[in-house]
Amino acid sequence: MRGPVDVLLTLAARTTSHSSTLTPDQLSSSINSANLNATSAPFYPSPWMNGQGEWSAAYAKAKDFVSQLTLLEKVNLTTGVGWEGEQCVGQAGSIPRLGLRSMCMQDAPVGVRSTDYNSVFSSGQTVAATFDRGLFYARGHAMGAEHKAKGVTVQLGPVAGPLGRAPEGGRNWEGFSPDPYLTGVAIAETIKGTQDAGVIACAKHYIGNEQEHFRQVPEAIGYGYDIDEALSSNIDDVTMHELYLWPFADAVRAGLGSIMCSYNQVNNSYACQNSKLLNNLLKDELGFQGFVMSDWQAQHTGAASAVAGLDMSMPGDTLFNSGISYWGANLTLAVLNGTVPEYRLDDMALRIMSAYFKVGLTLDEPPINFDSWTLDTYGPLHASVGSNVQQVNWHVDVRGDHGALIRNIGARATVLLKNVNNTLPLSRPKFVAVIGEDAGPNLQGPNGCADRGCDDGTLGMAWGSGSANFPYLVTPDSALQAQALADGTRYESILDNYATPQIKALVSQTDATTIVFVNADSGEGFVNVDGNEGDRQNLTLWHSGDELVKNVSKLCSNTIVVIHSTGPTILTGWHDSPNITAILWAGVPGQESGNSITDILYGKVNPAARTPFTWGPTRESYGTDILYTPNNGRDAPQDNFSEGVFIDYRNFDRQNITPIYEFGYGLSYTTFSYSNLTITNAHAGHYTPTTGMTEQASTFGNHSTNLNDYLFPKNLTRIEQYIYPYLSSTDGRAASHDPSYGQPASKFLPDNAISDSPQPKLAASGAPGGNPQLWDVMYTVTATITNTGARNGEEVPQLYISLGGPNDPKHILRGFERLSIDTGKTATFTADLLRRDLSNWDPVKQDWAITSYPKTVYVGSSSRNLPLARTLE
Ligand SMILES: *[C@@H]1O[C@H](CO)[C@@H](O)[C@H](O)[C@H]1NC(C)=O
Ligand SMILES: *[C@@H]1O[C@H](CO)[C@@H](O)[C@H](O)[C@H]1NC(C)=O
Ligand SMILES: *[C@@H]1O[C@H](CO)[C@@H](O)[C@H](O)[C@H]1NC(C)=O
Ligand SMILES: *[C@@H]1O[C@H](CO)[C@@H](O)[C@H](O)[C@H]1NC(C)=O
Ligand SMILES: *[C@@H]1O[C@H](CO)[C@@H](O)[C@H](O)[C@H]1NC(C)=O
Ligand SMILES: *[C@@H]1O[C@H](CO)[C@@H](O)[C@H](O)[C@H]1NC(C)=O
Ligand SMILES: *[C@@H]1O[C@H](CO)[C@@H](O)[C@H](O)[C@H]1NC(C)=O
Ligand SMILES: *[C@@H]1O[C@H](CO)[C@@H](O)[C@H](O)[C@H]1NC(C)=O
Ligand SMILES: *[C@@H]1O[C@H](CO)[C@@H](O)[C@H](O)[C@H]1NC(C)=O
Ligand SMILES: *[C@@H]1O[C@H](CO)[C@@H](O)[C@H](O)[C@H]1NC(C)=O
């Protein structure tokens, strides 16, 4: 951690560089506000949706539906029924009167969790390495189709938080890349795919959720940390816009139906009740039309979170199985007693139903056919209390032919980092020796560890709620052996890293082509694997992997290394050994792992993937790390993002540190040349900030104010611990069980929190994603790429731009395309530069602006190999 002085300087520097119009008073006030215990400015009222952009048809349907609802029915839509209350990992209340069954929220980012006959896809980080829009979409669509066929309403992914600020971050593998542009493209295509398959996507975790340590108080206490509040990620306005919010803007523009607010605080205000994050940035500036749901137990208040912009409480109870809720009956009361305005509840319901209709869901969806809490056919419908035993699993096989897609993604995501003298591809080698536990099975089965909370056998998936059950796992050992048998190759594998004498004896034999498999794992904070509380405690390989590679390469002059990991590892000490003839990063590839790597090693697929993060020479070279120790007494640990936008390659470029393999790097079995950079000015015209006022807030339908009408229905059987919208008493205080009941809103809610008057529109707003002019094409860039080698292949030309300011990164990714080019042929790389791509966030104007600094465009094959360059006119 850096101290508060650094924070002051960094924030001040960023502020000056981006705002020509700053007066000395404004400058000093922005410096003063950037202290260690950062605060978040209130932003109220919560924007009411209006069906802008592509949402108008869904909004019209939702308005019609919500207008028919009673107050209790609306509350039911907003509040989960409690942890393990129904079959899915989270379920909202239903509306039986109108035939709407309970919505099912289910994990998510690599496949349908906690069930059977589902596929396991590559991680987000792995597919990011393909740099292939078509594969981003195809993976999203296939996963969406599997969720849909199980009866899921909201698939709890994809992930852009963590973005990957620190390479140790436990859940980085669930997201895509620390580069916001790549993550933005990947999350948008994934969302389109998922929602085209008829389920609502849920982009998570919003925002600043960059580490597992201290994200939740009960979890931290469980690990023995003595803290009372969750971590605060302190992020300045420029860094928020240019880095962490960037991919979420792409997600919203792609039509995102829901978003999950995160466990952590931002500037010492919990993400699920931070009005600046939810009301200002997300709903107003980005024009988000869908709904915000809390991460599980990330809600900390009732009325306050409602007016700050939360729309759905998950899983509905305050703490798992507490039987009480900040919403449910409390929300019913809060609307009846005027604390939460009715328009806000109506807006929650409208947002939920608009997302529902937008993805094509109807009022007669088939029932949920699986159960998160058991794989048995029969079990309790309400697992929380073990009641209503009945059939809960229909074991529906939803995999289709997705295995072929998963194999293809695994191969197309494998990054060839080193390949000396055409070691690869292999062609009928005489003798293959495969070494390493990471090539083989988990002896307890592919699903042997709950939530994949162990690192036994090959790493096909990392751990936590982002896991799913494997339908099978093709190990590298089994796929490589099958290939060897087909080729008549001699084949031996040793799957124990510590069988040192046997390994030495095998790999020192003449003609050995040795392939060493190693890995490094991480996951979600609720599972501790080998002392890693979600986040990795180091960047070295697990199971003595580095030592294993060194041992083998000392004896074998043809050592090929395959790494499965959730991010970079430190290759210093062995990557440059002349005996290490090839290195590949295969990510976390999912169920077809062995087939995918075999396709690459044998050249059935010519590699073209690019590393979606930097491989630094030391841990320190990244300039960012996890906060592993509370630094603020029992108060919220303070994580100052003082590096600003300088994470991953932007840091290496700024500090002039040579990485081992840079962001965007990856080899092929053929070669390509780059020529003929052209830049065409599209003459897009000037940017006009959005102005004017919104409509006044509206309410839909009427409701009775007689508390008798809200009592628990006599003909409904109460399920223990279940969260309902009903009141237990006509006395508000008694029904709320809240000793502080009766405080007027003005006493505890901020000014304007319940105002329904028209509000000024923000300059940077205007449509889902932000001011639509940010997507105007300013320039079109082309380059000619020629396959100069002897094999057909694919290439990923990348466009970087230098924005030119003294505090801007050297250059940042702003375009890429994966092209298939046959040997001797050329192809044209084309990338549109949008207004947004050329802009910086101006924290004084509170809008995007193109600075007057000269801007240079670069095109090449990685962030450090950019043969073509030209300054923009
Ligand atoms: C956090 O504080 C910084 C510094 O004052 C400010 O620039 C930023 O907008 C704040 N962000 C939020 C979400 O409150
Ligand atoms: C609220 O949802 C619960 C659970 O699905 C259901 O039993 C109840 O009937 C619903 N209440 C209303 C008013 O629709
Ligand atoms: C209402 O919320 C308060 C906390 O604000 C909680 O103590 C109480 O139990 C809740 N009431 C119900 C009925 O869930
Ligand atoms: C690659 O092959 C060439 C020609 O056979 C040889 O001179 C060179 O030493 C080899 N390089 C390595 C690193 O093995
Ligand atoms: C790094 O962490 C892994 C996994 O816990 C462990 O196996 C390894 O020994 C650690 N490395 C070092 C150098 O401490
Ligand atoms: C590497 O070799 C040394 C020396 O033989 C041995 O002590 C060590 O256990 C080996 N390590 C691995 C992981 O194979
Ligand atoms: C490379 O392997 C050979 C055995 O084939 C060994 O003699 C040599 O020492 C190794 N070189 C290195 C740098 O490990
Ligand atoms: C250069 O690119 C332009 C635009 O794509 C194209 O029209 C022209 O033919 C190219 N020239 C060469 C020599 O490839
Ligand atoms: C309970 O009674 C109400 C009012 O008579 C009726 O509308 C509703 O359908 C009944 N619900 C059940 C679950 O029987
Ligand atoms: C209204 O209800 C909410 C939720 O139970 C409670 O927190 C608040 O104190 C109540 N306010 C009044 C004025 O009764």
Coordinates of C-alpha atoms and ligand atoms in Angstrom, one line a residue, residues 553-557 577-579, ligand 7:
S553 CA 14.7 -29.0 -18.5
K554 CA 18.1 -29.7 -17.0
L555 CA 17.9 -33.2 -18.4
C556 CA 15.9 -32.8 -21.6
S557 CA 16.8 -30.4 -24.4
S577 CA 16.5 -21.8 -20.9
P578 CA 17.6 -23.1 -24.3
N579 CA 16.2 -26.5 -23.4
Ligands
LIG7 C1 20.0 -29.2 -21.6 O1 19.8 -30.5 -21.7 C2 21.0 -31.3 -21.8 C3 20.6 -32.7 -21.9 O2 20.0 -33.0 -23.1 C4 21.9 -31.0 -20.6 O3 23.1 -31.7 -20.8 C5 22.1 -29.5 -20.5 O4 22.9 -29.2 -19.3 C6 20.9 -28.8 -20.4 N1 21.1 -27.4 -20.4 C7 20.5 -26.6 -19.6 C8 20.8 -25.1 -19.7 O5 19.8 -27.0 -18.7

